[in-house]
PDB file of C-alpha atoms in Angstrom:
ATOM      1  CA  MET M  28      -0.015  -0.029  -0.003  1.00 74.00           C
ATOM      2  CA  PRO M  29       1.213   3.532  -0.577  1.00 87.00           C
ATOM      3  CA  SER M  30       3.955   4.889   1.682  1.00 94.00           C
ATOM      4  CA  THR M  31       2.942   8.507   0.901  1.00 97.00           C
ATOM      5  CA  ALA M  32      -0.417  10.101   0.018  1.00 97.00           C
ATOM      6  CA  SER M  33      -1.478  13.637  -0.621  1.00 98.00           C
ATOM      7  CA  SER M  34      -5.149  13.588  -1.388  1.00 98.00           C
ATOM      8  CA  ILE M  35      -8.284  15.882  -1.236  1.00 98.00           C
ATOM      9  CA  TRP M  36     -11.660  14.500  -1.340  1.00 98.00           C
ATOM     10  CA  TYR M  37     -14.929  16.389  -2.349  1.00 98.00           C
ATOM     11  CA  VAL M  38     -17.955  14.371  -0.969  1.00 98.00           C
ATOM     12  CA  ASP M  39     -21.728  14.825  -1.148  1.00 98.00           C
ATOM     13  CA  ASP M  40     -22.806  11.157  -0.965  1.00 98.00           C
ATOM     14  CA  PRO M  41     -23.320   9.983   2.774  1.00 97.00           C
ATOM     15  CA  ASP M  42     -21.617   6.605   1.937  1.00 97.00           C
ATOM     16  CA  PRO M  43     -18.441   7.382  -0.261  1.00 98.00           C
ATOM     17  CA  ALA M  44     -17.234   3.842   0.133  1.00 97.00           C
ATOM     18  CA  ALA M  45     -20.317   2.445  -1.421  1.00 97.00           C
ATOM     19  CA  VAL M  46     -20.001   4.883  -4.376  1.00 98.00           C
ATOM     20  CA  LEU M  47     -16.426   3.790  -4.957  1.00 97.00           C
ATOM     21  CA  ARG M  48     -17.387   0.198  -4.909  1.00 95.00           C
ATOM     22  CA  SER M  49     -20.346   0.489  -7.248  1.00 95.00           C
ATOM     23  CA  HIS M  50     -18.615   2.886  -9.682  1.00 94.00           C
ATOM     24  CA  PRO M  51     -15.157   1.510 -10.553  1.00 92.00           C
ATOM     25  CA  ASP M  52     -14.663   3.698 -13.569  1.00 95.00           C
ATOM     26  CA  PRO M  53     -14.158   7.445 -13.029  1.00 97.00           C
ATOM     27  CA  ASP M  54     -15.541  10.073 -15.432  1.00 98.00           C
ATOM     28  CA  PRO M  55     -12.517  11.164 -17.674  1.00 97.00           C
ATOM     29  CA  GLU M  56     -14.307  14.232 -19.078  1.00 98.00           C
ATOM     30  CA  ALA M  57     -15.120  15.550 -15.580  1.00 98.00           C
ATOM     31  CA  ALA M  58     -11.632  14.774 -14.386  1.00 98.00           C
ATOM     32  CA  LEU M  59     -10.063  16.788 -17.267  1.00 98.00           C
ATOM     33  CA  ALA M  60     -12.461  19.695 -16.701  1.00 98.00           C
ATOM     34  CA  LEU M  61     -11.553  19.765 -12.965  1.00 98.00           C
ATOM     35  CA  ALA M  62      -7.767  19.503 -13.772  1.00 98.00           C
ATOM     36  CA  LYS M  63      -8.036  22.515 -15.952  1.00 97.00           C
ATOM     37  CA  GLN M  64     -10.141  24.417 -13.280  1.00 98.00           C
ATOM     38  CA  LEU M  65      -7.555  23.722 -10.484  1.00 97.00           C
ATOM     39  CA  ASN M  66      -4.536  24.686 -12.646  1.00 96.00           C
ATOM     40  CA  PRO M  67      -5.151  27.975 -14.395  1.00 94.00           C
ATOM     41  CA  GLY M  68      -2.164  29.100 -16.385  1.00 90.00           C
ATOM     42  CA  HIS M  69      -1.151  25.656 -17.114  1.00 94.00           C
ATOM     43  CA  ASP M  70      -1.409  23.330 -20.061  1.00 96.00           C
ATOM     44  CA  VAL M  71      -3.174  20.118 -18.741  1.00 97.00           C
ATOM     45  CA  VAL M  72      -2.223  17.056 -20.764  1.00 97.00           C
ATOM     46  CA  PRO M  73      -3.844  13.669 -20.259  1.00 97.00           C
ATOM     47  CA  ALA M  74      -1.451  11.011 -19.128  1.00 96.00           C
ATOM     48  CA  ALA M  75      -1.709   7.340 -17.975  1.00 92.00           C
ATOM     49  CA  SER M  76      -4.400   6.335 -15.694  1.00 93.00           C
ATOM     50  CA  GLY M  77      -3.840   4.174 -12.568  1.00 96.00           C
ATOM     51  CA  THR M  78      -5.050   3.482  -9.104  1.00 97.00           C
ATOM     52  CA  LEU M  79      -4.773   5.168  -5.699  1.00 97.00           C
ATOM     53  CA  LYS M  80      -2.323   2.362  -4.844  1.00 95.00           C
ATOM     54  CA  VAL M  81       0.258   3.767  -7.217  1.00 95.00           C
ATOM     55  CA  TRP M  82      -0.770   7.549  -7.515  1.00 96.00           C
ATOM     56  CA  ALA M  83      -1.977   8.520  -4.175  1.00 96.00           C
ATOM     57  CA  GLY M  84       1.185  10.498  -3.523  1.00 95.00           C
ATOM     58  CA  PRO M  85       2.060  11.769  -7.086  1.00 94.00           C
ATOM     59  CA  ASP M  86       5.335  13.537  -8.013  1.00 91.00           C
ATOM     60  CA  PRO M  87       5.476  17.339  -8.827  1.00 90.00           C
ATOM     61  CA  GLY M  88       4.101  18.038 -12.303  1.00 94.00           C
ATOM     62  CA  SER M  89       1.445  15.412 -12.038  1.00 96.00           C
ATOM     63  CA  MET M  90      -2.199  15.214 -10.827  1.00 98.00           C
ATOM     64  CA  TYR M  91      -4.595  12.341 -10.541  1.00 98.00           C
ATOM     65  CA  ILE M  92      -8.279  12.773 -10.269  1.00 98.00           C
ATOM     66  CA  GLY M  93     -11.201  10.344  -9.763  1.00 98.00           C
ATOM     67  CA  CYS M  94     -14.696  11.756 -10.481  1.00 98.00           C
ATOM     68  CA  PHE M  95     -17.496   9.511  -9.290  1.00 98.00           C
ATOM     69  CA  PRO M  96     -21.206  10.256  -8.486  1.00 98.00           C
ATOM     70  CA  GLY M  97     -21.181  12.418  -5.305  1.00 98.00           C
ATOM     71  CA  VAL M  98     -17.399  11.640  -4.613  1.00 98.00           C
ATOM     72  CA  THR M  99     -14.229  13.159  -6.245  1.00 98.00           C
ATOM     73  CA  VAL M 100     -10.631  12.646  -5.250  1.00 98.00           C
ATOM     74  CA  VAL M 101      -7.772  14.837  -6.277  1.00 98.00           C
ATOM     75  CA  CYS M 102      -4.280  13.574  -5.631  1.00 98.00           C
ATOM     76  CA  THR M 103      -1.754  16.419  -5.808  1.00 98.00           C
ATOM     77  CA  VAL M 104       1.360  17.626  -3.872  1.00 96.00           C
ATOM     78  CA  GLN M 105      -0.453  20.683  -2.979  1.00 96.00           C
ATOM     79  CA  ALA M 106      -2.345  18.612  -0.409  1.00 97.00           C
ATOM     80  CA  ALA M 107       0.945  17.523   1.344  1.00 97.00           C
ATOM     81  CA  ARG M 108       1.234  20.654   3.554  1.00 96.00           C
ATOM     82  CA  SER M 109       2.606  20.795   7.020  1.00 96.00           C
ATOM     83  CA  HIS M 110      -0.229  23.385   7.705  1.00 98.00           C
ATOM     84  CA  PRO M 111      -3.364  22.050   6.095  1.00 98.00           C
ATOM     85  CA  THR M 112      -5.266  25.164   6.954  1.00 98.00           C
ATOM     86  CA  ARG M 113      -3.084  26.974   4.308  1.00 97.00           C
ATOM     87  CA  LEU M 114      -4.641  24.976   1.548  1.00 97.00           C
ATOM     88  CA  PRO M 115      -5.276  27.322  -1.354  1.00 96.00           C
ATOM     89  CA  GLU M 116      -8.928  28.590  -1.539  1.00 96.00           C
ATOM     90  CA  LEU M 117      -9.235  27.173  -5.111  1.00 97.00           C
ATOM     91  CA  LEU M 118      -8.681  23.657  -3.641  1.00 98.00           C
ATOM     92  CA  ILE M 119     -10.980  23.926  -0.630  1.00 97.00           C
ATOM     93  CA  ARG M 120     -14.395  23.892  -2.522  1.00 96.00           C
ATOM     94  CA  PRO M 121     -14.157  23.967  -6.313  1.00 96.00           C
ATOM     95  CA  LEU M 122     -17.185  21.787  -6.697  1.00 94.00           C
ATOM     96  CA  ALA M 123     -19.483  23.339  -4.189  1.00 94.00           C
ATOM     97  CA  SER M 124     -19.382  20.001  -2.258  1.00 97.00           C
ATOM     98  CA  GLU M 125     -20.908  19.433   1.115  1.00 98.00           C
ATOM     99  CA  HIS M 126     -17.559  18.146   2.627  1.00 98.00           C
ATOM    100  CA  THR M 127     -13.843  18.678   1.750  1.00 98.00           C
ATOM    101  CA  TYR M 128     -11.410  16.264   3.406  1.00 98.00           C
ATOM    102  CA  LEU M 129      -7.595  16.473   3.170  1.00 98.00           C
ATOM    103  CA  VAL M 130      -5.519  13.382   3.990  1.00 98.00           C
ATOM    104  CA  SER M 131      -1.783  13.341   3.654  1.00 98.00           C
ATOM    105  CA  TYR M 132       1.021  11.358   5.119  1.00 98.00           C
ATOM    106  CA  ASP M 133       4.678  10.316   4.558  1.00 97.00           C
ATOM    107  CA  VAL M 134       5.483   7.106   6.356  1.00 95.00           C
ATOM    108  CA  PRO M 135       9.381   7.419   5.878  1.00 94.00           C
ATOM    109  CA  LEU M 136       9.108  10.878   7.571  1.00 95.00           C
ATOM    110  CA  GLY M 137       6.636   9.739  10.216  1.00 95.00           C
ATOM    111  CA  TRP M 138       4.382  12.649   9.184  1.00 98.00           C
ATOM    112  CA  GLY M 139       0.740  12.730   8.784  1.00 98.00           C
ATOM    113  CA  ALA M 140      -1.994  15.414   8.369  1.00 98.00           C
ATOM    114  CA  PHE M 141      -5.770  15.744   7.929  1.00 98.00           C
ATOM    115  CA  ALA M 142      -8.401  18.427   7.536  1.00 98.00           C
ATOM    116  CA  HIS M 143     -12.087  18.950   7.147  1.00 98.00           C
ATOM    117  CA  TRP M 144     -14.101  21.694   5.711  1.00 98.00           C
ATOM    118  CA  GLU M 145     -17.939  21.726   5.726  1.00 98.00           C
ATOM    119  CA  ARG M 146     -19.417  23.753   2.800  1.00 97.00           C
ATOM    120  CA  GLY M 147     -16.243  25.572   2.611  1.00 97.00           C
ATOM    121  CA  GLU M 148     -16.146  26.345   6.419  1.00 98.00           C
ATOM    122  CA  PHE M 149     -13.152  25.059   8.310  1.00 98.00           C
ATOM    123  CA  ARG M 150     -13.844  22.472  10.983  1.00 98.00           C
ATOM    124  CA  ARG M 151     -10.693  20.606  11.944  1.00 98.00           C
ATOM    125  CA  ALA M 152      -7.062  20.294  10.978  1.00 98.00           C
ATOM    126  CA  PHE M 153      -4.094  18.337  12.411  1.00 98.00           C
ATOM    127  CA  SER M 154      -0.437  17.897  11.233  1.00 98.00           C
ATOM    128  CA  ALA M 155       2.516  16.280  13.113  1.00 98.00           C
ATOM    129  CA  THR M 156       5.641  14.311  13.120  1.00 97.00           C
ATOM    130  CA  ARG M 157       6.166  11.702  15.710  1.00 94.00           C
ATOM    131  CA  VAL M 158       7.605  14.208  18.103  1.00 94.00           C
ATOM    132  CA  ASN M 159       6.325  17.668  16.870  1.00 96.00           C
ATOM    133  CA  ILE M 160       2.674  18.804  16.469  1.00 97.00           C
ATOM    134  CA  VAL M 161       2.866  21.338  13.513  1.00 98.00           C
ATOM    135  CA  GLU M 162      -0.859  22.270  13.454  1.00 98.00           C
ATOM    136  CA  ASP M 163      -3.754  21.281  15.658  1.00 98.00           C
ATOM    137  CA  GLU M 164      -6.708  23.556  14.981  1.00 98.00           C
ATOM    138  CA  GLY M 165     -10.503  22.968  15.539  1.00 98.00           C
ATOM    139  CA  LEU M 166     -12.253  20.646  18.006  1.00 96.00           C
ATOM    140  CA  PRO M 167     -10.926  17.181  18.228  1.00 96.00           C
ATOM    141  CA  LEU M 168     -13.389  14.598  16.913  1.00 97.00           C
ATOM    142  CA  VAL M 169     -14.886  11.618  18.743  1.00 97.00           C
ATOM    143  CA  TRP M 170     -12.974   9.050  16.662  1.00 97.00           C
ATOM    144  CA  GLU M 171      -9.716  10.663  17.686  1.00 98.00           C
ATOM    145  CA  ARG M 172     -10.008   9.590  21.375  1.00 98.00           C
ATOM    146  CA  PRO M 173      -8.382   6.232  21.333  1.00 97.00           C
ATOM    147  CA  TYR M 174      -5.415   7.761  19.626  1.00 98.00           C
ATOM    148  CA  TRP M 175      -4.902  10.527  22.088  1.00 97.00           C
ATOM    149  CA  ALA M 176      -5.590   7.959  24.815  1.00 97.00           C
ATOM    150  CA  GLY M 177      -2.623   5.939  23.710  1.00 94.00           C
ATOM    151  CA  ASP M 178      -4.417   2.927  22.235  1.00 96.00           C
ATOM    152  CA  HIS M 179      -2.444   3.112  19.044  1.00 94.00           C
ATOM    153  CA  PRO M 180       1.202   3.724  20.145  1.00 91.00           C
ATOM    154  CA  VAL M 181       4.094   4.029  17.663  1.00 87.00           C
ATOM    155  CA  ARG M 182       5.463   0.580  16.888  1.00 82.00           C
ATOM    156  CA  LEU M 183       9.295   0.853  17.451  1.00 73.00           C
ATOM    157  CA  ARG M 184      11.876  -1.555  16.002  1.00 69.00           C
ATOM    158  CA  PRO M 185      13.546  -3.803  18.503  1.00 73.00           C
ATOM    159  CA  GLY M 186      16.394  -1.908  20.130  1.00 64.00           C
ATOM    160  CA  ASP M 187      14.981   1.505  19.409  1.00 69.00           C
ATOM    161  CA  PHE M 188      14.208   3.875  22.257  1.00 63.00           C
ATOM    162  CA  PRO M 189      11.329   6.224  22.176  1.00 71.00           C
ATOM    163  CA  ASP M 190      11.912   9.966  22.115  1.00 71.00           C
ATOM    164  CA  PRO M 191      10.667  11.498  25.531  1.00 77.00           C
ATOM    165  CA  GLN M 192       8.404  13.815  23.479  1.00 86.00           C
ATOM    166  CA  ILE M 193       7.005  11.045  21.197  1.00 92.00           C
ATOM    167  CA  LEU M 194       3.240  11.346  20.563  1.00 95.00           C
ATOM    168  CA  PRO M 195       0.844   8.542  21.731  1.00 95.00           C
ATOM    169  CA  PHE M 196       0.264   7.572  18.144  1.00 96.00           C
ATOM    170  CA  ASP M 197       1.934   7.415  14.812  1.00 96.00           C
ATOM    171  CA  PRO M 198       0.893  10.418  12.706  1.00 97.00           C
ATOM    172  CA  PRO M 199       0.639   8.494   9.343  1.00 97.00           C
ATOM    173  CA  GLU M 200      -1.723   5.919  11.113  1.00 97.00           C
ATOM    174  CA  PHE M 201      -3.690   8.784  12.527  1.00 98.00           C
ATOM    175  CA  ALA M 202      -4.224  10.348   9.072  1.00 98.00           C
ATOM    176  CA  ASP M 203      -5.144   6.997   7.777  1.00 97.00           C
ATOM    177  CA  ALA M 204      -7.680   6.538  10.475  1.00 97.00           C
ATOM    178  CA  ALA M 205      -9.229   9.986   9.436  1.00 98.00           C
ATOM    179  CA  ASN M 206      -9.451   8.673   5.895  1.00 98.00           C
ATOM    180  CA  GLU M 207     -11.302   5.514   7.130  1.00 97.00           C
ATOM    181  CA  GLU M 208     -13.724   7.583   9.196  1.00 97.00           C
ATOM    182  CA  TRP M 209     -14.536  10.002   6.434  1.00 98.00           C
ATOM    183  CA  LEU M 210     -14.145   7.839   3.260  1.00 97.00           C
ATOM    184  CA  GLY M 211     -14.754   4.309   4.541  1.00 96.00           C
ATOM    185  CA  PHE M 212     -11.259   2.733   3.726  1.00 96.00           C
ATOM    186  CA  ARG M 213      -7.695   2.915   4.732  1.00 96.00           C
ATOM    187  CA  TYR M 214      -4.668   3.451   2.366  1.00 95.00           C
ATOM    188  CA  ARG M 215      -2.393   1.159   4.407  1.00 89.00           C
ATOM    189  CA  ALA M 216      -4.551  -1.494   5.961  1.00 75.00           C
ATOM    190  CA  GLY M 217      -4.318  -5.039   4.634  1.00 62.00           C
ATOM    191  CA  ALA M 218      -7.224  -6.398   2.593  1.00 58.00           C
ATOM    192  CA  CYS M 219      -9.804  -8.520   4.260  1.00 64.00           C
ATOM    193  CA  GLY M 220     -12.938  -9.831   2.780  1.00 65.00           C
ATOM    194  CA  ASP M 221     -14.542  -7.271   0.451  1.00 76.00           C
ATOM    195  CA  ALA M 222     -12.874  -4.241   2.113  1.00 83.00           C
ATOM    196  CA  LEU M 223     -12.270  -1.320  -0.229  1.00 93.00           C
ATOM    197  CA  ILE M 224      -8.512  -0.954  -0.911  1.00 94.00           C
ATOM    198  CA  PRO M 225      -6.609   1.768  -2.944  1.00 96.00           C
ATOM    199  CA  ASP M 226      -5.803  -0.583  -5.870  1.00 93.00           C
ATOM    200  CA  ARG M 227      -9.439  -0.816  -6.513  1.00 94.00           C
ATOM    201  CA  ILE M 228     -10.032   2.888  -6.984  1.00 97.00           C
ATOM    202  CA  GLU M 229      -9.139   4.255 -10.408  1.00 98.00           C
ATOM    203  CA  VAL M 230      -7.891   7.728 -11.067  1.00 98.00           C
ATOM    204  CA  CYS M 231      -7.265   9.694 -14.170  1.00 98.00           C
ATOM    205  CA  GLY M 232      -3.759  11.133 -14.774  1.00 98.00           C
ATOM    206  CA  PHE M 233      -2.745  14.515 -15.994  1.00 98.00           C
ATOM    207  CA  SER M 234       0.655  16.136 -16.617  1.00 97.00           C
ATOM    208  CA  LEU M 235       0.902  19.970 -16.100  1.00 96.00           C
ATOM    209  CA  TYR M 236       3.080  22.384 -18.021  1.00 95.00           C
ATOM    210  CA  PRO M 237       3.454  26.142 -17.927  1.00 93.00           C
ATOM    211  CA  ALA M 238       1.074  27.704 -20.508  1.00 92.00           C
ATOM    212  CA  GLY M 239       2.376  27.272 -24.082  1.00 89.00           C
ATOM    213  CA  GLN M 240       5.085  24.684 -23.038  1.00 89.00           C
ATOM    214  CA  ALA M 241       3.351  21.337 -23.451  1.00 91.00           C
ATOM    215  CA  PRO M 242       5.130  19.120 -25.732  1.00 91.00           C
ATOM    216  CA  ALA M 243       3.742  18.443 -29.227  1.00 84.00           C
ATOM    217  CA  PRO M 244       1.471  15.278 -29.207  1.00 77.00           C
ATOM    218  CA  ALA M 245       3.943  13.175 -31.311  1.00 62.00           C
ATOM    219  CA  THR M 246       6.732  13.687 -28.645  1.00 53.00           C
ATOM    220  CA  ARG M 247       4.752  13.171 -25.517  1.00 52.00           C
ATOM    221  CA  GLU M 248       5.881  10.127 -23.480  1.00 51.00           C
ATOM    222  CA  THR M 249       4.262   8.223 -20.614  1.00 48.00           C
ATOM    223  CA  SER M 250       6.221   6.338 -18.069  1.00 44.00           C
ATOM    224  CA  VAL M 251       3.413   3.715 -17.455  1.00 44.00           C
ATOM    225  CA  THR M 252       2.221   1.180 -19.882  1.00 40.00           C
ATOM    226  CA  ILE M 253      -1.442   0.574 -19.646  1.00 40.00           C
ATOM    227  CA  PRO M 254      -3.364  -2.304 -21.539  1.00 41.00           C
ATOM    228  CA  ALA M 255      -5.120  -1.238 -24.665  1.00 37.00           C
ATOM    229  CA  SER M 256      -8.551  -1.750 -22.801  1.00 37.00           C
ATOM    230  CA  LYS M 257      -7.398   1.154 -20.435  1.00 36.00           C
ATOM    231  CA  ARG M 258      -7.981   4.831 -21.247  1.00 35.00           C
ATOM    232  CA  TRP M 259      -5.058   7.335 -21.028  1.00 32.00           C
ATOM    233  CA  PHE M 260      -5.121  10.390 -18.836  1.00 32.00           C
ATOM    234  CA  GLY M 261      -2.475  12.648 -17.187  1.00 33.00           C
ATOM    235  CA  TRP M 262      -1.745  14.700 -13.945  1.00 29.00           C
ATOM    236  CA  LEU M 263       0.470  17.110 -11.739  1.00 30.00           C
ATOM    237  CA  ARG M 264       2.003  16.673  -8.425  1.00 35.00           C
ATOM    238  CA  GLY M 265       3.560  19.504  -6.402  1.00 39.00           C
ATOM    239  CA  ARG M 266       4.426  19.436  -2.810  1.00 40.00           C
ATOM    240  CA  ASP M 267       4.316  22.229  -0.232  1.00 49.00           C
ATOM    241  CA  ARG M 268       5.745  20.856   2.947  1.00 49.00           C
ATOM    242  CA  VAL M 269       7.733  22.667   5.722  1.00 40.00           C
ATOM    243  CA  LEU M 270       8.345  20.321   8.514  1.00 46.00           C
TER     244      LEU M 270
END
């Protein structure tokens, strides 16, 4: 499962997991329109499609979008912010959705973040490494209690000694728990039964170029080979993190 994620979700349906299960194919035209809306001043070029297992944490210059009925996910480095409350206004509510959720983490760095806006109004945000809370705004939510209570401690390797300031939970796991609470699945949990997992959620890819600098169609290359039965799309990733 992905070791990094930087995703923003726009949700209207009360059961997003059910939507993602019953609609495996995202809308490519809606995804392209949204990619252009979110990247003014850029050429947006369709690139290879894929799944959240691969593209949940895209590289700069790429963006992956999945548009489903009542649920839209945008994977972009712009979501990987040490201060989620500084997410650009353009990304908070581009679709006039009921809820906007940000979920980002980097397992190698031990960093995780999440945030929630309701109808564009800020509700909750958290960002931290294992020893440093970067941002903690809004009222903690009920589902957070077991983490703050120490029920999910950091799993250290044999021989490692915890920092005296270590948090009572691992921030990437905390962020993933927010994703499960809001979206109904975890990025990093193992599959069990019919559980929704990242490699079952398709997204459309886009490459972003400064306006007028996109390569000619004959010279464009993609780094991923997709079966002929699959469509081709493209995407941008840019990361704004100050830890």
